[in-house]
Amino acid sequence: MVETLRRAAPAAPAGITANPTEEALDELKASLRRLLATLLDRALGIALDKVETLAGSFDEIAARGGIPISALLGGLRAKLQGRSPIWGAIRGAFAALSPGVKALIIIALVLALLLLPVTVVLLLLALIVLAIWLAVRAGGKGQN
């Protein structure tokens, strides 16, 4: 007669749970999260490097491109930052000027501010002379 021996299922070694597939799935999920975080970190790092390279090339173009290109790039940069593009263009154009021209513009602005009161007085004096001349002319026609 053939005896069938029934063996008991082997006992699970220590440290292994009754359901190994759930533990494996949890480990897989954690690994995938770490992989995704690493990929995002690397992708953002590469993107930031490319943006910095592009900004550097814009600065080079502005330095070599003269006043119109500098004004255009200054206006564009200000618009992207949410500021006034006109003021950005003025700042970009001024930055492209040579130091001597910058000094002359600053001197002219300072002199204009200092001479503004004198200009107003001269304008008022000219208006008074014009009024007297018109009054004398009108009075001379009335006597003829």
PDB file of C-alpha atoms in Angstrom:
ATOM      1  CA  MET A   1       0.000   0.000   0.000  1.00  0.00           C
ATOM      2  CA  VAL A   2       1.075   3.314  -0.807  1.00  0.00           C
ATOM      3  CA  GLU A   3       1.157   5.698   1.946  1.00  0.00           C
ATOM      4  CA  THR A   4       0.815   9.253   1.177  1.00  0.00           C
ATOM      5  CA  LEU A   5       2.717  11.456   3.397  1.00  0.00           C
ATOM      6  CA  ARG A   6       1.256  14.755   3.969  1.00  0.00           C
ATOM      7  CA  ARG A   7       3.774  17.363   4.622  1.00  0.00           C
ATOM      8  CA  ALA A   8       2.970  20.477   6.475  1.00  0.00           C
ATOM      9  CA  ALA A   9       3.552  23.734   4.691  1.00  0.00           C
ATOM     10  CA  PRO A  10       6.965  25.094   5.553  1.00  0.00           C
ATOM     11  CA  ALA A  11       6.881  27.773   8.168  1.00  0.00           C
ATOM     12  CA  ALA A  12       7.664  31.296   6.975  1.00  0.00           C
ATOM     13  CA  PRO A  13      11.135  32.437   7.961  1.00  0.00           C
ATOM     14  CA  ALA A  14      11.370  35.214  10.519  1.00  0.00           C
ATOM     15  CA  GLY A  15      10.891  38.734   9.131  1.00  0.00           C
ATOM     16  CA  ILE A  16       8.656  37.770   6.232  1.00  0.00           C
ATOM     17  CA  THR A  17       5.012  38.585   6.435  1.00  0.00           C
ATOM     18  CA  ALA A  18       2.219  36.296   5.504  1.00  0.00           C
ATOM     19  CA  ASN A  19       1.562  38.248   2.271  1.00  0.00           C
ATOM     20  CA  PRO A  20       4.883  38.965   0.510  1.00  0.00           C
ATOM     21  CA  THR A  21       3.247  40.515  -2.566  1.00  0.00           C
ATOM     22  CA  GLU A  22       1.912  43.483  -0.581  1.00  0.00           C
ATOM     23  CA  GLU A  23       5.317  44.126   0.911  1.00  0.00           C
ATOM     24  CA  ALA A  24       6.931  43.896  -2.515  1.00  0.00           C
ATOM     25  CA  LEU A  25       4.367  46.298  -3.951  1.00  0.00           C
ATOM     26  CA  ASP A  26       5.006  48.796  -1.158  1.00  0.00           C
ATOM     27  CA  GLU A  27       8.737  48.565  -1.758  1.00  0.00           C
ATOM     28  CA  LEU A  28       8.191  48.999  -5.510  1.00  0.00           C
ATOM     29  CA  LYS A  29       6.020  52.073  -4.917  1.00  0.00           C
ATOM     30  CA  ALA A  30       8.650  53.620  -2.646  1.00  0.00           C
ATOM     31  CA  SER A  31      11.359  52.919  -5.214  1.00  0.00           C
ATOM     32  CA  LEU A  32       9.283  54.462  -7.997  1.00  0.00           C
ATOM     33  CA  ARG A  33       8.665  57.569  -5.878  1.00  0.00           C
ATOM     34  CA  ARG A  34      12.410  57.940  -5.255  1.00  0.00           C
ATOM     35  CA  LEU A  35      13.086  57.442  -8.970  1.00  0.00           C
ATOM     36  CA  LEU A  36      10.485  60.052  -9.932  1.00  0.00           C
ATOM     37  CA  ALA A  37      11.878  62.541  -7.410  1.00  0.00           C
ATOM     38  CA  THR A  38      15.402  62.011  -8.759  1.00  0.00           C
ATOM     39  CA  LEU A  39      14.237  62.404 -12.357  1.00  0.00           C
ATOM     40  CA  LEU A  40      12.382  65.616 -11.536  1.00  0.00           C
ATOM     41  CA  ASP A  41      15.394  66.967  -9.671  1.00  0.00           C
ATOM     42  CA  ARG A  42      17.707  66.252 -12.579  1.00  0.00           C
ATOM     43  CA  ALA A  43      15.263  67.629 -15.165  1.00  0.00           C
ATOM     44  CA  LEU A  44      14.799  70.870 -13.232  1.00  0.00           C
ATOM     45  CA  GLY A  45      18.566  71.193 -12.812  1.00  0.00           C
ATOM     46  CA  ILE A  46      19.110  70.802 -16.551  1.00  0.00           C
ATOM     47  CA  ALA A  47      16.329  73.290 -17.312  1.00  0.00           C
ATOM     48  CA  LEU A  48      17.826  75.868 -14.927  1.00  0.00           C
ATOM     49  CA  ASP A  49      21.254  75.420 -16.516  1.00  0.00           C
ATOM     50  CA  LYS A  50      19.758  76.015 -19.973  1.00  0.00           C
ATOM     51  CA  VAL A  51      17.954  79.153 -18.778  1.00  0.00           C
ATOM     52  CA  GLU A  52      21.184  80.506 -17.281  1.00  0.00           C
ATOM     53  CA  THR A  53      23.029  79.776 -20.534  1.00  0.00           C
ATOM     54  CA  LEU A  54      20.319  81.549 -22.519  1.00  0.00           C
ATOM     55  CA  ALA A  55      20.426  84.576 -20.199  1.00  0.00           C
ATOM     56  CA  GLY A  56      24.205  84.710 -20.578  1.00  0.00           C
ATOM     57  CA  SER A  57      23.925  84.643 -24.359  1.00  0.00           C
ATOM     58  CA  PHE A  58      21.359  87.479 -24.197  1.00  0.00           C
ATOM     59  CA  ASP A  59      23.806  89.498 -22.128  1.00  0.00           C
ATOM     60  CA  GLU A  60      26.541  88.860 -24.707  1.00  0.00           C
ATOM     61  CA  ILE A  61      24.235  89.916 -27.541  1.00  0.00           C
ATOM     62  CA  ALA A  62      23.300  93.041 -25.623  1.00  0.00           C
ATOM     63  CA  ALA A  63      26.950  93.868 -24.978  1.00  0.00           C
ATOM     64  CA  ARG A  64      27.917  93.458 -28.633  1.00  0.00           C
ATOM     65  CA  GLY A  65      24.642  94.513 -30.249  1.00  0.00           C
ATOM     66  CA  GLY A  66      24.731  98.196 -29.419  1.00  0.00           C
ATOM     67  CA  ILE A  67      22.039 100.500 -28.149  1.00  0.00           C
ATOM     68  CA  PRO A  68      19.010  99.242 -30.148  1.00  0.00           C
ATOM     69  CA  ILE A  69      19.539  95.577 -29.238  1.00  0.00           C
ATOM     70  CA  SER A  70      20.214  96.489 -25.617  1.00  0.00           C
ATOM     71  CA  ALA A  71      17.039  98.564 -25.499  1.00  0.00           C
ATOM     72  CA  LEU A  72      15.031  95.716 -27.026  1.00  0.00           C
ATOM     73  CA  LEU A  73      16.412  93.141 -24.617  1.00  0.00           C
ATOM     74  CA  GLY A  74      15.975  95.500 -21.662  1.00  0.00           C
ATOM     75  CA  GLY A  75      12.331  96.042 -22.571  1.00  0.00           C
ATOM     76  CA  LEU A  76      11.792  92.322 -23.063  1.00  0.00           C
ATOM     77  CA  ARG A  77      13.423  91.480 -19.734  1.00  0.00           C
ATOM     78  CA  ALA A  78      11.299  94.094 -17.926  1.00  0.00           C
ATOM     79  CA  LYS A  79       8.112  92.791 -19.584  1.00  0.00           C
ATOM     80  CA  LEU A  80       8.904  89.232 -18.516  1.00  0.00           C
ATOM     81  CA  GLN A  81       9.472  90.441 -14.957  1.00  0.00           C
ATOM     82  CA  GLY A  82       6.136  92.283 -14.965  1.00  0.00           C
ATOM     83  CA  ARG A  83       7.617  95.775 -15.037  1.00  0.00           C
ATOM     84  CA  SER A  84       7.251  98.613 -17.550  1.00  0.00           C
ATOM     85  CA  PRO A  85       8.901  97.642 -20.864  1.00  0.00           C
ATOM     86  CA  ILE A  86       9.489 101.301 -21.768  1.00  0.00           C
ATOM     87  CA  TRP A  87      11.515 101.933 -18.611  1.00  0.00           C
ATOM     88  CA  GLY A  88      13.335  98.639 -19.194  1.00  0.00           C
ATOM     89  CA  ALA A  89      14.207  99.705 -22.737  1.00  0.00           C
ATOM     90  CA  ILE A  90      15.532 103.048 -21.482  1.00  0.00           C
ATOM     91  CA  ARG A  91      17.649 101.290 -18.850  1.00  0.00           C
ATOM     92  CA  GLY A  92      18.913  98.768 -21.425  1.00  0.00           C
ATOM     93  CA  ALA A  93      19.873 101.510 -23.880  1.00  0.00           C
ATOM     94  CA  PHE A  94      21.585 103.541 -21.156  1.00  0.00           C
ATOM     95  CA  ALA A  95      23.546 100.473 -20.034  1.00  0.00           C
ATOM     96  CA  ALA A  96      24.896 100.031 -23.583  1.00  0.00           C
ATOM     97  CA  LEU A  97      26.336 103.559 -23.702  1.00  0.00           C
ATOM     98  CA  SER A  98      30.015 104.198 -23.188  1.00  0.00           C
ATOM     99  CA  PRO A  99      31.071 105.699 -19.845  1.00  0.00           C
ATOM    100  CA  GLY A 100      31.897 109.049 -21.481  1.00  0.00           C
ATOM    101  CA  VAL A 101      28.460 109.379 -23.054  1.00  0.00           C
ATOM    102  CA  LYS A 102      26.830 108.366 -19.761  1.00  0.00           C
ATOM    103  CA  ALA A 103      28.778 111.122 -17.986  1.00  0.00           C
ATOM    104  CA  LEU A 104      27.723 113.715 -20.589  1.00  0.00           C
ATOM    105  CA  ILE A 105      24.055 112.764 -20.242  1.00  0.00           C
ATOM    106  CA  ILE A 106      24.238 112.974 -16.457  1.00  0.00           C
ATOM    107  CA  ILE A 107      25.961 116.386 -16.631  1.00  0.00           C
ATOM    108  CA  ALA A 108      23.321 117.662 -19.089  1.00  0.00           C
ATOM    109  CA  LEU A 109      20.503 116.499 -16.799  1.00  0.00           C
ATOM    110  CA  VAL A 110      22.094 118.124 -13.746  1.00  0.00           C
ATOM    111  CA  LEU A 111      22.622 121.386 -15.627  1.00  0.00           C
ATOM    112  CA  ALA A 112      19.041 121.303 -16.889  1.00  0.00           C
ATOM    113  CA  LEU A 113      17.784 120.926 -13.316  1.00  0.00           C
ATOM    114  CA  LEU A 114      20.041 123.706 -12.056  1.00  0.00           C
ATOM    115  CA  LEU A 115      19.167 126.070 -14.884  1.00  0.00           C
ATOM    116  CA  LEU A 116      15.436 125.371 -14.795  1.00  0.00           C
ATOM    117  CA  PRO A 117      14.665 128.322 -12.465  1.00  0.00           C
ATOM    118  CA  VAL A 118      16.732 130.640 -14.659  1.00  0.00           C
ATOM    119  CA  THR A 119      14.875 129.403 -17.732  1.00  0.00           C
ATOM    120  CA  VAL A 120      11.505 130.090 -16.087  1.00  0.00           C
ATOM    121  CA  VAL A 121      12.585 133.631 -15.128  1.00  0.00           C
ATOM    122  CA  LEU A 122      13.840 134.297 -18.670  1.00  0.00           C
ATOM    123  CA  LEU A 123      10.578 132.995 -20.118  1.00  0.00           C
ATOM    124  CA  LEU A 124       8.525 135.254 -17.805  1.00  0.00           C
ATOM    125  CA  LEU A 125      10.746 138.218 -18.719  1.00  0.00           C
ATOM    126  CA  ALA A 126      10.220 137.505 -22.413  1.00  0.00           C
ATOM    127  CA  LEU A 127       6.439 137.383 -21.889  1.00  0.00           C
ATOM    128  CA  ILE A 128       6.511 140.736 -20.039  1.00  0.00           C
ATOM    129  CA  VAL A 129       8.547 142.338 -22.855  1.00  0.00           C
ATOM    130  CA  LEU A 130       6.109 140.919 -25.424  1.00  0.00           C
ATOM    131  CA  ALA A 131       3.116 142.280 -23.482  1.00  0.00           C
ATOM    132  CA  ILE A 132       4.704 145.762 -23.233  1.00  0.00           C
ATOM    133  CA  TRP A 133       5.588 145.731 -26.920  1.00  0.00           C
ATOM    134  CA  LEU A 134       2.014 144.742 -27.875  1.00  0.00           C
ATOM    135  CA  ALA A 135       0.604 147.448 -25.566  1.00  0.00           C
ATOM    136  CA  VAL A 136       2.867 150.137 -27.093  1.00  0.00           C
ATOM    137  CA  ARG A 137       1.999 148.999 -30.597  1.00  0.00           C
ATOM    138  CA  ALA A 138      -1.734 149.010 -29.839  1.00  0.00           C
ATOM    139  CA  GLY A 139      -1.444 152.478 -28.224  1.00  0.00           C
ATOM    140  CA  GLY A 140       0.475 153.871 -31.220  1.00  0.00           C
ATOM    141  CA  LYS A 141      -2.206 152.770 -33.682  1.00  0.00           C
ATOM    142  CA  GLY A 142      -4.899 154.439 -31.650  1.00  0.00           C
ATOM    143  CA  GLN A 143      -3.197 157.893 -31.923  1.00  0.00           C
ATOM    144  CA  ASN A 144      -2.921 157.871 -35.726  1.00  0.00           C
TER     145      ASN A 144
END
